[in-house]
XYZ file of C-alpha atoms in Angstrom:
709
model
C 155.291 14.863 69.785
C 157.706 15.915 72.506
C 158.171 19.357 70.983
C 154.417 19.717 70.535
C 154.004 18.944 74.236
C 156.648 21.489 75.197
C 154.854 24.201 73.234
C 151.564 23.396 74.955
C 153.110 23.320 78.447
C 154.901 26.623 77.904
C 151.623 28.211 76.727
C 149.822 27.013 79.837
C 152.635 28.194 82.105
C 152.645 31.667 80.594
C 148.885 31.812 80.788
C 148.568 30.994 84.462
C 151.632 32.931 85.674
C 150.294 36.252 84.406
C 147.313 37.728 86.248
C 146.230 39.804 83.279
C 146.436 36.728 81.063
C 144.229 34.827 83.517
C 141.597 37.564 83.431
C 141.742 37.568 79.649
C 141.473 33.773 79.548
C 138.394 33.830 81.777
C 136.814 36.476 79.573
C 137.567 34.480 76.436
C 136.029 31.368 78.008
C 132.845 33.057 79.284
C 132.151 35.687 76.633
C 130.697 33.348 73.933
C 128.254 31.815 76.422
C 126.737 35.238 77.074
C 126.044 35.544 73.380
C 124.074 32.284 73.448
C 122.281 32.810 76.753
C 121.042 36.331 76.085
C 119.704 35.386 72.663
C 118.013 32.210 73.893
C 116.442 34.024 76.841
C 115.304 36.911 74.647
C 113.496 34.405 72.414
C 112.287 32.236 75.281
C 108.525 32.578 74.693
C 107.782 35.733 72.675
C 104.391 34.600 71.373
C 102.963 34.331 74.883
C 103.644 38.027 75.423
C 101.830 39.363 72.369
C 99.176 40.644 74.779
C 101.439 43.662 75.322
C 101.255 44.679 71.654
C 98.659 47.397 71.125
C 96.451 47.141 68.038
C 93.827 49.797 67.306
C 90.284 48.644 66.525
C 87.704 50.920 64.900
C 84.140 49.521 64.856
C 81.570 51.826 63.247
C 79.134 49.081 62.214
C 75.545 50.278 62.717
C 73.985 46.850 62.284
C 71.165 45.866 59.923
C 67.701 44.310 60.115
C 66.422 41.999 57.398
C 63.265 39.879 57.502
C 62.835 40.609 61.226
C 66.376 39.343 61.837
C 68.691 41.845 63.549
C 72.351 41.566 62.576
C 75.319 43.398 64.048
C 78.540 41.638 63.106
C 80.620 44.569 64.346
C 79.279 44.113 67.859
C 80.019 40.387 67.684
C 83.593 41.174 66.640
C 83.901 43.603 69.557
C 82.750 40.941 72.044
C 85.090 38.319 70.609
C 88.099 40.656 70.661
C 87.380 41.804 74.221
C 87.474 38.154 75.265
C 90.741 37.646 73.349
C 93.842 38.559 75.391
C 96.412 37.571 72.770
C 96.646 41.237 71.701
C 96.119 44.474 73.634
C 93.075 45.628 71.649
C 92.427 49.379 71.785
C 88.898 50.388 70.722
C 89.268 53.939 69.432
C 87.904 56.253 66.760
C 89.220 56.194 63.207
C 91.154 59.460 63.657
C 92.841 58.208 66.829
C 93.706 54.913 65.175
C 95.332 56.460 62.097
C 97.309 58.969 64.159
C 98.399 56.289 66.637
C 99.605 53.989 63.862
C 101.574 56.765 62.176
C 103.211 57.817 65.449
C 104.145 54.249 66.334
C 101.782 54.000 69.313
C 99.948 51.094 67.709
C 101.529 48.261 65.772
C 98.506 47.950 63.503
C 94.846 48.852 63.145
C 91.564 47.238 62.061
C 88.552 49.170 60.806
C 84.996 47.810 60.487
C 82.907 50.153 58.323
C 79.433 51.436 59.243
C 77.684 49.370 56.529
C 79.564 46.164 57.282
C 76.533 44.133 58.481
C 74.372 45.478 55.661
C 77.010 44.470 53.111
C 77.101 40.977 54.571
C 73.368 40.514 54.025
C 73.532 41.784 50.443
C 74.410 38.280 49.269
C 70.711 37.386 49.263
C 69.748 40.482 47.279
C 70.295 41.474 43.671
C 72.768 44.225 44.646
C 75.677 42.301 46.096
C 78.335 44.373 47.916
C 81.407 42.620 49.267
C 82.152 43.757 52.830
C 85.728 44.749 53.626
C 87.906 45.015 56.694
C 90.466 47.816 56.443
C 93.832 46.801 57.920
C 96.487 49.399 58.752
C 100.024 48.024 59.231
C 102.961 49.983 60.626
C 105.833 48.057 59.018
C 108.389 50.650 60.095
C 108.046 49.940 63.789
C 109.097 46.282 63.731
C 109.330 43.699 60.944
C 108.380 40.703 63.083
C 105.523 42.623 64.742
C 103.948 43.116 61.328
C 103.960 39.375 60.729
C 102.283 38.814 64.085
C 99.601 41.415 63.452
C 99.057 39.975 59.969
C 98.178 36.671 61.590
C 95.901 38.493 64.031
C 93.992 40.115 61.165
C 93.642 36.732 59.496
C 92.147 35.426 62.747
C 89.659 38.307 62.806
C 88.821 37.641 59.157
C 88.192 33.982 59.959
C 85.845 34.960 62.787
C 83.998 37.336 60.471
C 83.707 34.639 57.803
C 82.204 32.253 60.339
C 79.800 34.970 61.508
C 78.955 35.717 57.878
C 78.090 32.123 57.026
C 76.042 31.785 60.201
C 74.222 35.021 59.350
C 73.436 33.809 55.833
C 72.069 30.554 57.230
C 69.867 32.508 59.656
C 68.610 34.707 56.831
C 67.871 31.730 54.615
C 65.967 30.221 57.485
C 63.926 33.405 57.854
C 63.340 33.853 54.103
C 62.277 30.261 53.569
C 59.870 30.705 56.459
C 60.107 27.078 57.421
C 59.321 26.313 61.023
C 59.895 22.681 61.747
C 57.544 22.268 64.706
C 57.660 19.031 66.589
C 54.291 17.742 67.775
C 55.930 15.130 69.922
C 58.221 16.157 72.765
C 60.514 13.330 71.705
C 60.976 14.971 68.287
C 58.858 13.542 65.472
C 60.273 14.093 62.019
C 58.782 16.656 59.636
C 57.877 14.088 57.012
C 56.206 11.824 59.564
C 54.115 14.818 60.658
C 53.162 15.573 57.038
C 52.234 11.941 56.474
C 49.958 12.081 59.521
C 48.304 15.242 58.209
C 47.767 13.639 54.796
C 46.217 10.591 56.469
C 43.957 12.909 58.489
C 42.947 14.737 55.299
C 42.049 11.413 53.659
C 39.921 10.507 56.686
C 38.111 13.829 56.434
C 37.505 13.265 52.728
C 36.150 9.806 53.594
C 33.777 11.354 56.120
C 32.688 13.939 53.544
C 32.085 11.175 51.019
C 29.899 9.365 53.562
C 28.004 12.614 54.181
C 27.457 12.991 50.433
C 26.060 9.481 50.326
C 23.627 10.445 53.090
C 22.679 13.584 51.173
C 22.019 11.451 48.130
C 19.649 9.342 50.178
C 17.934 12.511 51.399
C 17.632 13.673 47.809
C 16.127 10.334 46.871
C 13.659 10.634 49.754
C 12.849 14.179 48.720
C 12.258 12.998 45.187
C 9.961 10.245 46.464
C 8.191 12.778 48.673
C 7.767 15.079 45.729
C 6.201 12.262 43.757
C 3.742 11.565 46.537
C 2.650 15.183 46.875
C -0.175 15.050 44.294
C -3.325 17.162 44.546
C -5.612 14.371 45.726
C -3.353 13.385 48.606
C -2.870 16.988 49.648
C -6.640 17.593 49.591
C -7.274 14.503 51.689
C -4.559 15.521 54.083
C -5.897 19.018 54.512
C -9.454 17.751 55.052
C -8.229 15.955 58.180
C -6.346 18.995 59.454
C -9.228 20.312 61.525
C -9.699 16.953 63.215
C -5.948 16.723 63.949
C -5.935 20.191 65.445
C -8.880 19.356 67.703
C -7.336 16.048 68.777
C -3.979 17.702 69.457
C -5.593 20.364 71.644
C -7.503 17.707 73.575
C -4.322 15.699 74.038
C -2.454 18.731 75.380
C -5.180 19.428 77.939
C -5.305 15.766 79.013
C -1.525 15.489 79.304
C -1.345 18.689 81.364
C -3.952 17.339 83.784
C -2.245 13.957 84.041
C 1.182 15.427 84.780
C -0.225 17.785 87.391
C -1.972 14.854 89.014
C 1.203 12.748 89.080
C 3.456 15.502 90.437
C 0.954 16.438 93.162
C 0.231 12.797 94.108
C 3.946 12.025 94.548
C 4.282 14.850 97.014
C 1.221 13.698 98.994
C 2.207 10.010 99.024
C 5.760 10.731 100.230
C 4.571 12.894 103.131
C 1.957 10.292 104.112
C 4.521 7.492 103.954
C 6.954 9.409 106.169
C 4.232 10.042 108.770
C 3.013 6.416 108.691
C 6.534 5.100 109.270
C 6.994 7.536 112.172
C 3.707 6.325 113.730
C 4.759 2.685 113.323
C 8.056 3.434 115.031
C 6.215 5.054 117.939
C 3.972 2.012 118.263
C 6.964 -0.311 118.463
C 8.672 1.865 121.049
C 5.548 1.623 123.246
C 5.734 -2.187 123.405
C 6.445 -3.374 126.972
C 8.695 -6.405 127.331
C 8.884 -6.579 131.071
C 7.517 -10.147 131.279
C 9.462 -11.305 128.233
C 6.344 -11.524 126.064
C 5.701 -9.501 122.889
C 2.767 -7.256 122.195
C 1.560 -9.112 119.096
C -1.113 -6.581 118.173
C 1.367 -3.680 118.079
C 3.852 -5.662 115.970
C 1.175 -6.753 113.497
C -0.024 -3.152 113.170
C 3.492 -1.909 112.519
C 4.032 -4.681 109.962
C 0.829 -3.718 108.133
C 1.841 -0.044 108.036
C 5.268 -0.915 106.656
C 3.872 -3.055 103.859
C 1.356 -0.329 102.937
C 4.101 2.282 102.801
C 6.284 -0.019 100.726
C 3.486 -0.483 98.187
C 2.929 3.300 97.973
C 6.651 3.961 97.512
C 6.768 1.442 94.683
C 3.822 3.215 93.016
C 5.649 6.538 93.277
C 8.825 4.984 91.848
C 6.929 3.468 88.909
C 5.109 6.735 88.188
C 8.289 8.833 88.244
C 10.178 6.326 86.106
C 7.335 6.319 83.550
C 7.342 10.110 83.300
C 11.147 10.313 83.255
C 11.601 7.622 80.579
C 9.259 9.491 78.208
C 11.141 12.760 78.436
C 13.547 13.660 75.575
C 16.528 14.085 77.907
C 17.467 12.514 81.214
C 17.047 14.778 84.266
C 19.776 14.363 86.957
C 17.436 15.531 89.734
C 14.858 12.864 88.875
C 17.554 10.195 88.611
C 18.832 11.123 92.089
C 15.326 11.019 93.638
C 14.672 7.592 92.093
C 17.966 6.274 93.475
C 17.141 7.521 96.977
C 13.566 6.106 96.802
C 14.872 2.688 95.764
C 17.368 2.746 98.659
C 14.617 3.673 101.164
C 12.358 0.961 99.751
C 15.139 -1.634 100.149
C 15.743 -0.614 103.788
C 12.003 -0.815 104.449
C 11.935 -4.347 103.000
C 14.709 -5.342 105.444
C 12.762 -3.846 108.376
C 9.634 -5.762 107.327
C 11.624 -9.019 107.501
C 12.897 -8.085 110.969
C 9.374 -7.432 112.282
C 8.182 -10.726 110.818
C 11.039 -12.410 112.658
C 9.926 -10.822 115.937
C 6.419 -12.188 115.425
C 7.760 -15.688 114.835
C 10.705 -16.113 117.189
C 11.565 -12.830 118.855
C 15.145 -13.047 117.669
C 15.535 -9.240 117.158
C 15.019 -6.476 119.725
C 11.949 -4.313 119.097
C 13.938 -1.146 119.779
C 16.254 -1.701 116.799
C 13.300 -2.079 114.368
C 11.732 1.098 115.769
C 15.015 2.988 115.368
C 15.344 1.815 111.746
C 11.739 2.866 110.966
C 12.410 6.361 112.297
C 15.544 6.544 110.136
C 13.592 5.470 107.035
C 10.859 7.967 107.895
C 13.431 10.769 108.082
C 14.937 9.662 104.767
C 11.516 9.667 103.057
C 10.770 13.073 104.558
C 14.071 14.359 103.117
C 13.187 12.868 99.731
C 9.829 14.643 99.866
C 11.510 17.983 100.601
C 13.988 17.516 97.766
C 11.145 16.542 95.418
C 9.229 19.737 96.251
C 12.197 22.057 95.815
C 14.160 20.468 92.931
C 12.286 17.751 91.049
C 8.698 18.958 90.876
C 9.528 22.315 89.172
C 11.893 20.632 86.712
C 9.287 18.043 85.725
C 6.643 20.678 85.204
C 9.010 22.805 83.072
C 10.125 19.833 80.962
C 6.594 18.547 80.412
C 5.439 22.105 79.790
C 7.998 22.393 77.009
C 6.704 19.222 75.380
C 3.137 20.421 75.664
C 4.163 23.719 74.076
C 5.589 21.787 71.134
C 2.298 19.894 70.785
C 0.388 23.174 70.882
C 2.690 24.575 68.204
C 1.996 21.484 66.160
C -1.738 22.202 66.218
C -1.036 25.754 65.101
C 1.245 24.485 62.336
C -1.414 22.094 61.086
C -3.828 25.000 61.007
C -1.403 26.992 58.903
C -0.988 24.173 56.408
C -4.554 24.710 55.202
C -3.738 28.317 54.410
C -0.480 27.435 52.606
C -1.897 25.048 50.010
C -0.845 27.198 46.992
C 2.655 27.606 48.443
C 2.864 23.853 48.998
C 2.111 23.233 45.326
C 4.856 25.693 44.382
C 7.139 23.901 46.867
C 6.482 20.646 45.058
C 7.567 22.144 41.758
C 10.670 23.805 43.277
C 11.553 20.628 45.085
C 11.533 18.702 41.842
C 13.964 21.220 40.268
C 16.198 21.265 43.360
C 16.375 17.494 43.476
C 17.532 17.378 39.867
C 20.172 20.079 40.363
C 21.284 18.546 43.657
C 21.803 15.180 42.010
C 24.086 16.701 39.390
C 26.027 18.665 42.009
C 26.536 15.628 44.236
C 27.763 13.587 41.290
C 30.355 16.251 40.381
C 31.454 16.578 44.017
C 31.911 12.806 44.216
C 34.225 12.941 41.190
C 36.218 15.829 42.716
C 36.704 14.015 46.028
C 37.842 10.845 44.289
C 40.470 12.866 42.382
C 41.592 14.551 45.606
C 42.112 11.161 47.269
C 44.231 10.067 44.317
C 46.373 13.221 44.570
C 46.851 12.725 48.308
C 47.992 9.147 47.743
C 50.509 10.381 45.164
C 51.766 13.100 47.527
C 52.151 10.589 50.343
C 54.258 8.352 48.117
C 56.483 11.273 47.074
C 56.966 12.352 50.689
C 58.007 8.830 51.573
C 60.756 9.104 48.966
C 61.738 12.632 49.978
C 62.073 11.712 53.648
C 65.196 9.700 52.773
C 66.626 12.327 50.406
C 70.030 13.745 51.385
C 69.204 17.054 49.676
C 66.004 17.461 51.700
C 67.875 16.691 54.896
C 70.354 19.417 53.989
C 67.509 21.920 53.451
C 65.958 20.929 56.754
C 69.294 21.594 58.424
C 69.211 25.099 56.952
C 65.695 25.709 58.261
C 66.152 23.954 61.570
C 67.132 25.373 64.932
C 70.853 24.616 64.571
C 71.784 27.454 62.206
C 74.683 28.580 64.422
C 76.309 25.142 64.426
C 75.625 24.723 60.701
C 77.169 28.135 59.962
C 80.291 27.216 61.892
C 80.475 23.909 60.049
C 80.196 25.517 56.591
C 82.697 28.251 57.476
C 85.167 25.686 58.786
C 84.054 22.206 57.660
C 87.285 20.514 58.750
C 88.497 20.542 62.338
C 92.257 20.153 62.663
C 93.517 18.005 65.489
C 97.198 18.643 66.106
C 99.390 15.748 67.194
C 102.852 17.067 68.025
C 105.428 14.470 67.054
C 108.402 16.207 68.677
C 106.851 18.746 71.051
C 108.888 21.691 72.335
C 107.929 23.527 75.515
C 108.926 27.006 74.387
C 110.450 28.971 71.549
C 113.700 29.506 73.459
C 114.319 25.764 73.626
C 113.571 25.513 69.916
C 116.171 28.223 69.157
C 118.783 26.861 71.602
C 120.521 24.606 69.010
C 121.019 27.549 66.635
C 122.230 30.110 69.167
C 124.410 27.537 70.944
C 126.102 26.596 67.677
C 126.473 30.242 66.769
C 128.064 31.027 70.162
C 130.574 28.174 69.776
C 131.596 29.497 66.352
C 131.877 33.038 67.719
C 134.005 31.669 70.549
C 136.396 30.135 68.020
C 136.644 33.489 66.196
C 137.327 35.252 69.508
C 140.174 32.836 70.148
C 141.905 33.538 66.837
C 141.332 37.259 67.388
C 143.074 37.232 70.782
C 145.551 34.343 70.642
C 148.309 34.141 68.047
C 148.664 31.092 65.851
C 152.443 31.355 65.447
C 154.928 30.471 68.185
C 157.347 33.108 69.488
C 160.843 32.496 70.942
C 161.272 29.195 69.195
C 164.957 29.056 70.284
C 163.867 28.331 73.861
C 162.360 25.101 72.610
C 165.234 24.111 70.342
C 164.493 23.333 66.734
C 160.742 23.680 66.011
C 159.411 22.406 62.739
C 156.356 23.976 61.051
C 154.033 21.044 61.761
C 155.188 21.008 65.412
C 154.435 24.698 65.667
C 151.001 24.113 64.100
C 149.942 21.273 66.391
C 151.658 22.664 69.507
C 149.741 25.951 69.406
C 146.554 24.111 68.275
C 146.261 22.378 71.643
C 145.746 25.620 73.589
C 143.047 26.641 71.092
C 141.308 23.300 71.510
C 141.504 23.573 75.304
C 139.899 27.008 75.334
C 137.274 25.912 72.832
C 136.397 22.886 74.946
C 135.966 25.074 78.039
C 133.824 27.526 76.060
C 131.579 24.747 74.774
C 131.129 23.223 78.235
C 130.169 26.586 79.763
C 127.688 27.310 76.944
C 126.003 23.872 77.036
C 125.876 23.586 80.829
C 124.403 27.088 81.064
C 121.727 26.183 78.502
C 120.748 23.097 80.479
C 121.006 24.200 84.102
C 120.883 27.987 84.026
C 118.271 28.613 81.322
C 116.844 25.108 81.770
C 115.986 24.510 78.152
C 114.007 21.415 77.175
C 116.411 18.540 76.498
C 115.657 14.832 76.473
C 119.341 13.823 76.194
C 121.541 16.254 78.182
C 124.714 14.142 77.928
C 124.444 13.925 74.170
C 123.743 17.652 74.013
C 126.964 18.432 75.934
C 128.928 15.957 73.866
C 127.654 17.488 70.614
C 128.645 20.962 71.882
C 132.133 19.806 72.804
C 132.645 18.093 69.447
C 131.399 21.224 67.678
C 133.783 23.403 69.709
C 136.763 21.233 68.876
C 135.893 21.000 65.163
C 135.081 24.719 64.800
C 138.215 25.776 66.652
C 140.407 23.373 64.682
C 138.951 24.530 61.357
C 139.153 28.281 62.075
C 142.618 27.905 63.604
C 143.713 26.157 60.428
C 142.333 28.982 58.292
C 144.155 31.640 60.300
C 147.332 29.567 60.528
C 147.330 29.178 56.749
C 146.034 32.578 55.627
C 146.627 34.897 58.567
C 144.234 37.819 58.729
C 142.607 36.621 55.554
C 141.672 33.414 57.396
C 139.984 35.496 60.089
C 137.967 37.298 57.429
C 137.000 33.958 55.865
C 135.818 32.725 59.289
C 133.612 35.807 59.676
C 132.257 35.399 56.133
C 131.425 31.758 56.854
C 129.627 32.915 59.998
C 127.473 35.331 58.029
C 126.727 32.774 55.321
C 125.752 30.129 57.849
C 123.301 32.438 59.611
C 121.016 32.209 56.603
C 122.061 28.866 55.172
C 121.987 26.612 58.223
C 118.182 26.525 58.614
C 118.519 27.573 62.240
C 115.791 30.209 62.103
C 113.674 29.910 58.959
C 113.158 26.556 57.223
C 115.846 26.109 54.599
C 113.128 25.468 51.995
C 111.900 29.081 52.211
C 115.343 30.607 51.738
C 116.855 31.581 48.352
C 118.222 28.773 46.186
C 121.845 29.731 46.973
C 121.385 28.926 50.651
C 119.460 25.758 49.820
C 122.380 24.520 47.728
C 125.106 25.181 50.309
C 123.003 24.059 53.315
C 124.029 20.355 53.180
C 127.728 21.291 53.413
C 127.780 23.853 56.217
C 129.112 22.825 59.668
C 126.309 24.755 61.369
C 123.750 22.457 59.699
C 125.303 19.311 61.206
C 125.627 20.689 64.734
C 122.126 22.216 64.794
C 120.520 18.979 63.575
C 122.487 16.923 66.121
C 121.466 19.225 68.982
C 117.818 19.175 67.856
C 117.912 15.403 68.213
C 118.902 15.931 71.861
C 116.381 18.719 72.554
C 113.308 17.208 70.844
C 114.002 13.471 70.674
C 116.308 11.127 68.839
C 115.278 9.403 65.633
C 117.378 6.443 64.568
C 121.097 7.197 64.064
C 120.613 10.786 62.903
C 122.509 12.164 65.877
C 125.658 10.154 65.192
C 125.431 10.636 61.444
C 125.339 14.425 61.847
C 128.397 14.387 64.113
C 130.189 12.113 61.663
C 129.499 14.592 58.864
C 130.834 17.383 61.083
C 134.100 15.518 61.574
C 134.743 15.889 57.856
C 135.817 19.456 58.658
C 138.639 18.049 60.751
C 140.124 16.581 57.587
C 139.510 19.848 55.738
C 141.186 21.789 58.539
C 144.090 19.385 58.601
C 144.654 19.795 54.864
C 144.474 23.581 55.189
C 146.674 23.719 58.291
C 149.437 21.516 56.943
C 149.440 21.347 53.159
C 147.966 24.740 52.223
C 149.820 26.470 55.070
C 153.136 25.277 53.726
C 152.321 26.560 50.259
C 150.965 29.888 51.434
C 153.689 30.695 53.999
C 155.719 33.105 51.858
C 152.759 34.875 50.162
C 151.015 35.355 53.497
C 154.247 36.610 55.124
C 154.628 39.144 52.311
C 150.992 40.213 52.621
C 151.293 40.635 56.392
C 154.480 42.732 55.961
C 152.743 45.093 53.579
C 149.810 45.436 56.004
C 152.168 46.293 58.830
C 153.830 48.955 56.686
C 150.583 50.907 56.557
C 150.876 51.611 60.271
C 147.139 51.045 60.622
C 146.857 47.279 61.069
């Protein structure tokens, strides 16, 4: 151990007493870290910068119209891509796109043909044409870029597929022609609406059945009438026609005179009543009450006038009501006049009681009764004016219409005598019509009964269909949610990603690989610059082979430890990679540096330049077999078989535990597996080195003789 220590101290002394050696030592310590840092930074977040990659887009789609539905999928793709900033989309012509892809201006190109939308809709026709998207890929420009653009085209294809399914759903909706209209603003179901319509139809059939029953009764009455129309009865009837005509004409003349008398009398009575009430009011106002005694004669006169007017008003009311009640329709003007007359009559009754009170006890002032009489007089005068202008003409017109009907009746009765032969023919035709009508009504009854039965059956089937899953699916197709349904069919499953061990960026994900690679490269740099054999052994006394091996090993381990610390600390605090366990990350890097350096040093110490070549070969093999970039499962079987035994695999897995999160004892198990290479290196550096000393010395001598190496 003492000799080993002397070798190490002498190496350090020579290193730090030579300025050129110090510069070289610093370069050896820092150089591997640059390899790691530049690669990690270059891969920091490449997929967030794909917006700088130019991809040509050619959209010639002219659109298509089917069943009044306009479709232009190409325009939809254009809008979606313009809103997508993941790629620098360049909308150009086909010639520009092809030339740009060939020249390397564009990484790839997408072409949407002119008949693209029309081809999409051909699925519902007999001539189906599968639409195609033409994808141009420039694989010469960059291998990884092609993979990125491939994914972009797949994204565009997915969008087109979703648009296609939505378009088909819209077309099916248009072709089926189903408009699910909701009668209720709260959204009644289609089947409930149909059930209501069926119920309404049954009600209408019920009403028609009732009408048929009434028609049957009419037919029965017609049949009875036909039986009563015999010759004797008709002759007797026609013999009395002249008398009926004469009586009808007399009645018309009498009614006309009576109505004229009533309408004129009402006018006269109302005017007289208004004047009488005005005179009575004047008489009351002339009463002197200076001595506190009433003029009994004036009050009695006024009372008599009021009672007379009240009786006349009641006569007018009764006469108008009698005429009005016998009219076919109620007249609003007459109803209004009657209401006003009744109100005036009631007020007059109250005034009569007041005057009677004055005669008995004098409890009411005479002036108030006079004022009320003048008010009633004015009201009656207004009623008279309204009667003249509105009611009297209406009554005369209405009664005139009735009298015209009676006159027409007399004319009709006169015509009956002339139509006796036609009436006999009518009797015969009526008998035939009644027979045919009975048969028709019977058949119509049977038809309506069958229709009711069919409606009941349809209602029962609709009740079953309303709960059918298939019908609900069809209604979804024909409903207003075709866009959402199209998206659902195109992508029925939504993927929710739960990242178990999330990584902030791609650089942090690649840090374990490039850090491990840099540590291995650092160990190769050491054996390329530093010599494994000790010179001037006489200065140290007797130096045995194992002392030489371990003495020079210490300076290699020291440099490797410094290299590993610089690399790991730079990853954490210069690049600031994601790392949940920084201390473990540094420790794993230091252990890797010591193991790698010890192993490679042992190879070179045992095999010389051949050992250096083996170290480089192992580096190349581990680039593909460690699973640092691509998953080991996608690599060739050779790499899959050697993967569990490569030192890179252990270090990368241990560092991933630090970067992403530790699971169980995986971190320590990976480092323990790595330490197996210490034993391998020890066997190579001691046992194999002793056996290979002479052959390697001979090989090195022959290489030196060439004068080239």
